[in-house]
Amino acid sequence: MNISSYPERELLKIASGFKKHLKDKFPVMKNGSFGLDQGFIYKFKALFYEVQAHPWEPVVDHVTTNYISELENLKNQAKNFLLIFRFYLQKAFPYDSELCESFGFVELERVAKDYAGLRIFLERTVNLINEKKAYLRNANCPESTLDEIINFSNQMNELHQQMLEYIEKKESINRAYQNNLKELFKLMEIVHEAASKNFQDDPESLRNLTFPPKELIH
């Protein structure tokens, strides 16, 4: 018997039926059945309710979508200040073509295809600002432009970190859900085996406490 044979929704429906009838039939089922100790019913119900209470979280949800939308919005705003910065960088270092090209329009367009690329680009720009601020000021680069670039970099990093933490929390929930579902399935197998052995002459109990034939699963 394999857990993958049953859709999760159907598996939980079967588990709900087992839970409903397990207590009444337990005295008969536990005779000669491995694993059906006194704490079995409590463990079965606890796992069932845990799976129900913390279901699988979709990979992409409205919270993740909102994070990505906000990051993209910051990216688009930051580009305007980076274009201004590029102008003053060229004024500050007119003979350093390698430096200017590494922060130039072509490079900016390359990295600005998504927020992740621009986030790293902003970090590089902030490092350059901190290193060359005196030269940029001498070239009359507005202080507000430098401050805005630093601010956008901080905002993007903070928002990106929040999104990563949210995704990690969701992945943790999903790992726990999968583990709980697997454990619940193992207990269901024990119930199925015990019922199959003890209720051969009781079709109703057999139906309520065993897995249905696979051809009846939709």
GROMACS .gro file of C-alpha atoms in nm:
model
  218
    1MET     CA    1   0.000   0.000   0.000
    2ASN     CA    2   0.138   0.340  -0.099
    3ILE     CA    3   0.036   0.688   0.014
    4SER     CA    4   0.076   0.816  -0.342
    5SER     CA    5  -0.212   0.591  -0.449
    6TYR     CA    6  -0.458   0.825  -0.281
    7PRO     CA    7  -0.518   1.195  -0.349
    8GLU     CA    8  -0.460   1.391  -0.028
    9ARG     CA    9  -0.821   1.510  -0.012
   10GLU     CA   10  -0.948   1.153  -0.042
   11LEU     CA   11  -0.691   1.028   0.209
   12LEU     CA   12  -0.814   1.276   0.471
   13LYS     CA   13  -1.173   1.176   0.396
   14ILE     CA   14  -1.083   0.811   0.462
   15ALA     CA   15  -0.894   0.910   0.779
   16SER     CA   16  -1.201   1.100   0.901
   17GLY     CA   17  -1.408   0.784   0.858
   18PHE     CA   18  -1.151   0.579   1.046
   19LYS     CA   19  -1.151   0.833   1.331
   20LYS     CA   20  -1.530   0.823   1.352
   21HIS     CA   21  -1.552   0.445   1.395
   22LEU     CA   22  -1.220   0.365   1.559
   23LYS     CA   23  -1.321   0.406   1.925
   24ASP     CA   24  -1.624   0.175   1.911
   25LYS     CA   25  -1.441  -0.101   1.726
   26PHE     CA   26  -1.107  -0.066   1.901
   27PRO     CA   27  -1.161  -0.340   2.166
   28VAL     CA   28  -1.213  -0.600   1.894
   29MET     CA   29  -0.946  -0.464   1.661
   30LYS     CA   30  -0.662  -0.457   1.914
   31ASN     CA   31  -0.674  -0.833   1.975
   32GLY     CA   32  -0.364  -0.979   1.815
   33SER     CA   33  -0.293  -0.659   1.620
   34PHE     CA   34   0.052  -0.503   1.625
   35GLY     CA   35   0.069  -0.133   1.710
   36LEU     CA   36  -0.278  -0.088   1.858
   37ASP     CA   37  -0.181   0.010   2.211
   38GLN     CA   38  -0.381   0.222   2.457
   39GLY     CA   39  -0.246   0.550   2.319
   40PHE     CA   40  -0.324   0.468   1.958
   41ILE     CA   41  -0.662   0.644   1.934
   42TYR     CA   42  -0.524   0.962   2.092
   43LYS     CA   43  -0.223   0.959   1.858
   44PHE     CA   44  -0.445   0.900   1.554
   45LYS     CA   45  -0.682   1.186   1.639
   46ALA     CA   46  -0.398   1.423   1.730
   47LEU     CA   47  -0.226   1.364   1.396
   48PHE     CA   48  -0.552   1.395   1.205
   49TYR     CA   49  -0.636   1.731   1.366
   50GLU     CA   50  -0.280   1.856   1.318
   51VAL     CA   51  -0.296   1.781   0.945
   52GLN     CA   52  -0.636   1.949   0.924
   53ALA     CA   53  -0.526   2.255   1.120
   54HIS     CA   54  -0.206   2.319   0.921
   55PRO     CA   55  -0.273   2.228   0.558
   56TRP     CA   56  -0.030   2.248   0.269
   57GLU     CA   57   0.064   2.605   0.179
   58PRO     CA   58   0.080   2.684  -0.196
   59VAL     CA   59   0.422   2.783  -0.327
   60VAL     CA   60   0.289   3.113  -0.460
   61ASP     CA   61   0.021   3.295  -0.265
   62HIS     CA   62  -0.105   3.653  -0.239
   63VAL     CA   63   0.154   3.740   0.027
   64THR     CA   64   0.447   3.625  -0.190
   65THR     CA   65   0.291   3.798  -0.490
   66ASN     CA   66   0.264   4.123  -0.292
   67TYR     CA   67   0.628   4.101  -0.186
   68ILE     CA   68   0.740   4.052  -0.546
   69SER     CA   69   0.514   4.338  -0.663
   70GLU     CA   70   0.660   4.573  -0.401
   71LEU     CA   71   1.015   4.473  -0.492
   72GLU     CA   72   0.945   4.534  -0.861
   73ASN     CA   73   0.798   4.875  -0.776
   74LEU     CA   74   1.110   4.967  -0.578
   75LYS     CA   75   1.322   4.846  -0.868
   76ASN     CA   76   1.146   5.076  -1.113
   77GLN     CA   77   1.177   5.375  -0.882
   78ALA     CA   78   1.543   5.310  -0.811
   79LYS     CA   79   1.631   5.299  -1.182
   80ASN     CA   80   1.552   5.669  -1.218
   81PHE     CA   81   1.804   5.765  -0.948
   82LEU     CA   82   2.064   5.525  -1.087
   83LEU     CA   83   2.042   5.701  -1.425
   84ILE     CA   84   2.111   6.033  -1.253
   85PHE     CA   85   2.395   5.873  -1.060
   86ARG     CA   86   2.548   5.742  -1.384
   87PHE     CA   87   2.564   6.097  -1.522
   88TYR     CA   88   2.756   6.229  -1.220
   89LEU     CA   89   2.980   5.922  -1.205
   90GLN     CA   90   3.095   6.001  -1.559
   91LYS     CA   91   3.159   6.361  -1.454
   92ALA     CA   92   3.356   6.249  -1.149
   93PHE     CA   93   3.565   5.993  -1.340
   94PRO     CA   94   3.573   6.102  -1.706
   95TYR     CA   95   3.887   5.901  -1.782
   96ASP     CA   96   3.791   5.578  -1.603
   97SER     CA   97   3.584   5.414  -1.875
   98GLU     CA   98   3.596   5.070  -1.710
   99LEU     CA   99   3.443   5.203  -1.389
  100CYS     CA  100   3.178   5.407  -1.570
  101GLU     CA  101   3.080   5.121  -1.798
  102SER     CA  102   3.040   4.882  -1.503
  103PHE     CA  103   2.773   5.120  -1.369
  104GLY     CA  104   2.657   5.246  -1.708
  105PHE     CA  105   2.329   5.231  -1.895
  106VAL     CA  106   2.402   4.898  -2.068
  107GLU     CA  107   2.490   4.728  -1.741
  108LEU     CA  108   2.189   4.883  -1.569
  109GLU     CA  109   1.953   4.755  -1.838
  110ARG     CA  110   2.109   4.409  -1.813
  111VAL     CA  111   2.064   4.375  -1.438
  112ALA     CA  112   1.727   4.552  -1.420
  113LYS     CA  113   1.536   4.270  -1.588
  114ASP     CA  114   1.423   4.157  -1.243
  115TYR     CA  115   1.444   4.289  -0.889
  116ALA     CA  116   1.706   4.031  -0.784
  117GLY     CA  117   1.963   4.159  -1.033
  118LEU     CA  118   1.900   4.522  -0.949
  119ARG     CA  119   1.917   4.451  -0.575
  120ILE     CA  120   2.278   4.330  -0.616
  121PHE     CA  121   2.353   4.623  -0.847
  122LEU     CA  122   2.225   4.865  -0.583
  123GLU     CA  123   2.452   4.709  -0.322
  124ARG     CA  124   2.750   4.759  -0.553
  125THR     CA  125   2.645   5.119  -0.611
  126VAL     CA  126   2.615   5.187  -0.237
  127ASN     CA  127   2.964   5.046  -0.184
  128LEU     CA  128   3.093   5.276  -0.458
  129ILE     CA  129   2.914   5.577  -0.305
  130ASN     CA  130   3.073   5.507   0.034
  131GLU     CA  131   3.414   5.468  -0.128
  132LYS     CA  132   3.399   5.763  -0.372
  133LYS     CA  133   3.157   6.004  -0.204
  134ALA     CA  134   3.406   6.294  -0.199
  135TYR     CA  135   3.467   6.263  -0.575
  136LEU     CA  136   3.094   6.248  -0.646
  137ARG     CA  137   3.030   6.557  -0.434
  138ASN     CA  138   3.305   6.742  -0.618
  139ALA     CA  139   3.120   6.656  -0.940
  140ASN     CA  140   2.809   6.821  -0.783
  141CYS     CA  141   2.615   6.495  -0.755
  142PRO     CA  142   2.306   6.585  -0.545
  143GLU     CA  143   2.324   6.449  -0.192
  144SER     CA  144   1.958   6.357  -0.222
  145THR     CA  145   2.036   6.125  -0.515
  146LEU     CA  146   2.300   5.942  -0.314
  147ASP     CA  147   2.067   5.920  -0.013
  148GLU     CA  148   1.781   5.785  -0.225
  149ILE     CA  149   2.001   5.514  -0.378
  150ILE     CA  150   2.116   5.405  -0.033
  151ASN     CA  151   1.755   5.415   0.087
  152PHE     CA  152   1.629   5.205  -0.204
  153SER     CA  153   1.905   4.951  -0.147
  154ASN     CA  154   1.816   4.922   0.222
  155GLN     CA  155   1.443   4.892   0.144
  156MET     CA  156   1.497   4.622  -0.118
  157ASN     CA  157   1.728   4.422   0.107
  158GLU     CA  158   1.488   4.447   0.400
  159LEU     CA  159   1.185   4.352   0.191
  160HIS     CA  160   1.376   4.070   0.024
  161GLN     CA  161   1.479   3.934   0.364
  162GLN     CA  162   1.119   3.950   0.487
  163MET     CA  163   1.005   3.754   0.183
  164LEU     CA  164   1.276   3.489   0.236
  165GLU     CA  165   1.174   3.449   0.600
  166TYR     CA  166   0.808   3.418   0.500
  167ILE     CA  167   0.890   3.155   0.236
  168GLU     CA  168   1.110   2.963   0.482
  169LYS     CA  169   0.829   2.963   0.739
  170LYS     CA  170   0.587   2.836   0.477
  171GLU     CA  171   0.831   2.565   0.366
  172SER     CA  172   0.869   2.460   0.730
  173ILE     CA  173   0.491   2.430   0.761
  174ASN     CA  174   0.479   2.223   0.443
  175ARG     CA  175   0.756   1.989   0.564
  176ALA     CA  176   0.568   1.938   0.891
  177TYR     CA  177   0.245   1.877   0.698
  178GLN     CA  178   0.406   1.614   0.475
  179ASN     CA  179   0.565   1.439   0.773
  180ASN     CA  180   0.239   1.440   0.967
  181LEU     CA  181   0.050   1.310   0.665
  182LYS     CA  182   0.298   1.025   0.622
  183GLU     CA  183   0.271   0.937   0.993
  184LEU     CA  184  -0.108   0.949   0.972
  185PHE     CA  185  -0.098   0.716   0.673
  186LYS     CA  186   0.115   0.469   0.868
  187LEU     CA  187  -0.148   0.465   1.144
  188MET     CA  188  -0.420   0.421   0.882
  189GLU     CA  189  -0.234   0.118   0.749
  190ILE     CA  190  -0.233  -0.031   1.100
  191VAL     CA  191  -0.609   0.026   1.127
  192HIS     CA  192  -0.663  -0.124   0.782
  193GLU     CA  193  -0.463  -0.437   0.865
  194ALA     CA  194  -0.635  -0.486   1.201
  195ALA     CA  195  -0.983  -0.434   1.055
  196SER     CA  196  -0.910  -0.667   0.763
  197LYS     CA  197  -0.811  -0.940   1.008
  198ASN     CA  198  -1.085  -0.896   1.267
  199PHE     CA  199  -1.394  -0.800   1.066
  200GLN     CA  200  -1.413  -1.058   0.791
  201ASP     CA  201  -1.769  -1.139   0.904
  202ASP     CA  202  -1.866  -0.774   0.960
  203PRO     CA  203  -1.893  -0.605   0.616
  204GLU     CA  204  -2.000  -0.267   0.758
  205SER     CA  205  -1.703  -0.240   0.996
  206LEU     CA  206  -1.476  -0.368   0.720
  207ARG     CA  207  -1.600  -0.092   0.491
  208ASN     CA  208  -1.564   0.179   0.757
  209LEU     CA  209  -1.214   0.087   0.872
  210THR     CA  210  -1.028  -0.024   0.559
  211PHE     CA  211  -0.903   0.155   0.252
  212PRO     CA  212  -1.155   0.144  -0.033
  213PRO     CA  213  -1.050  -0.036  -0.352
  214LYS     CA  214  -0.838   0.192  -0.571
  215GLU     CA  215  -1.090   0.178  -0.853
  216LEU     CA  216  -1.337   0.359  -0.626
  217ILE     CA  217  -1.095   0.648  -0.562
  218HIS     CA  218  -1.164   0.956  -0.771
   0.00000   0.00000   0.00000
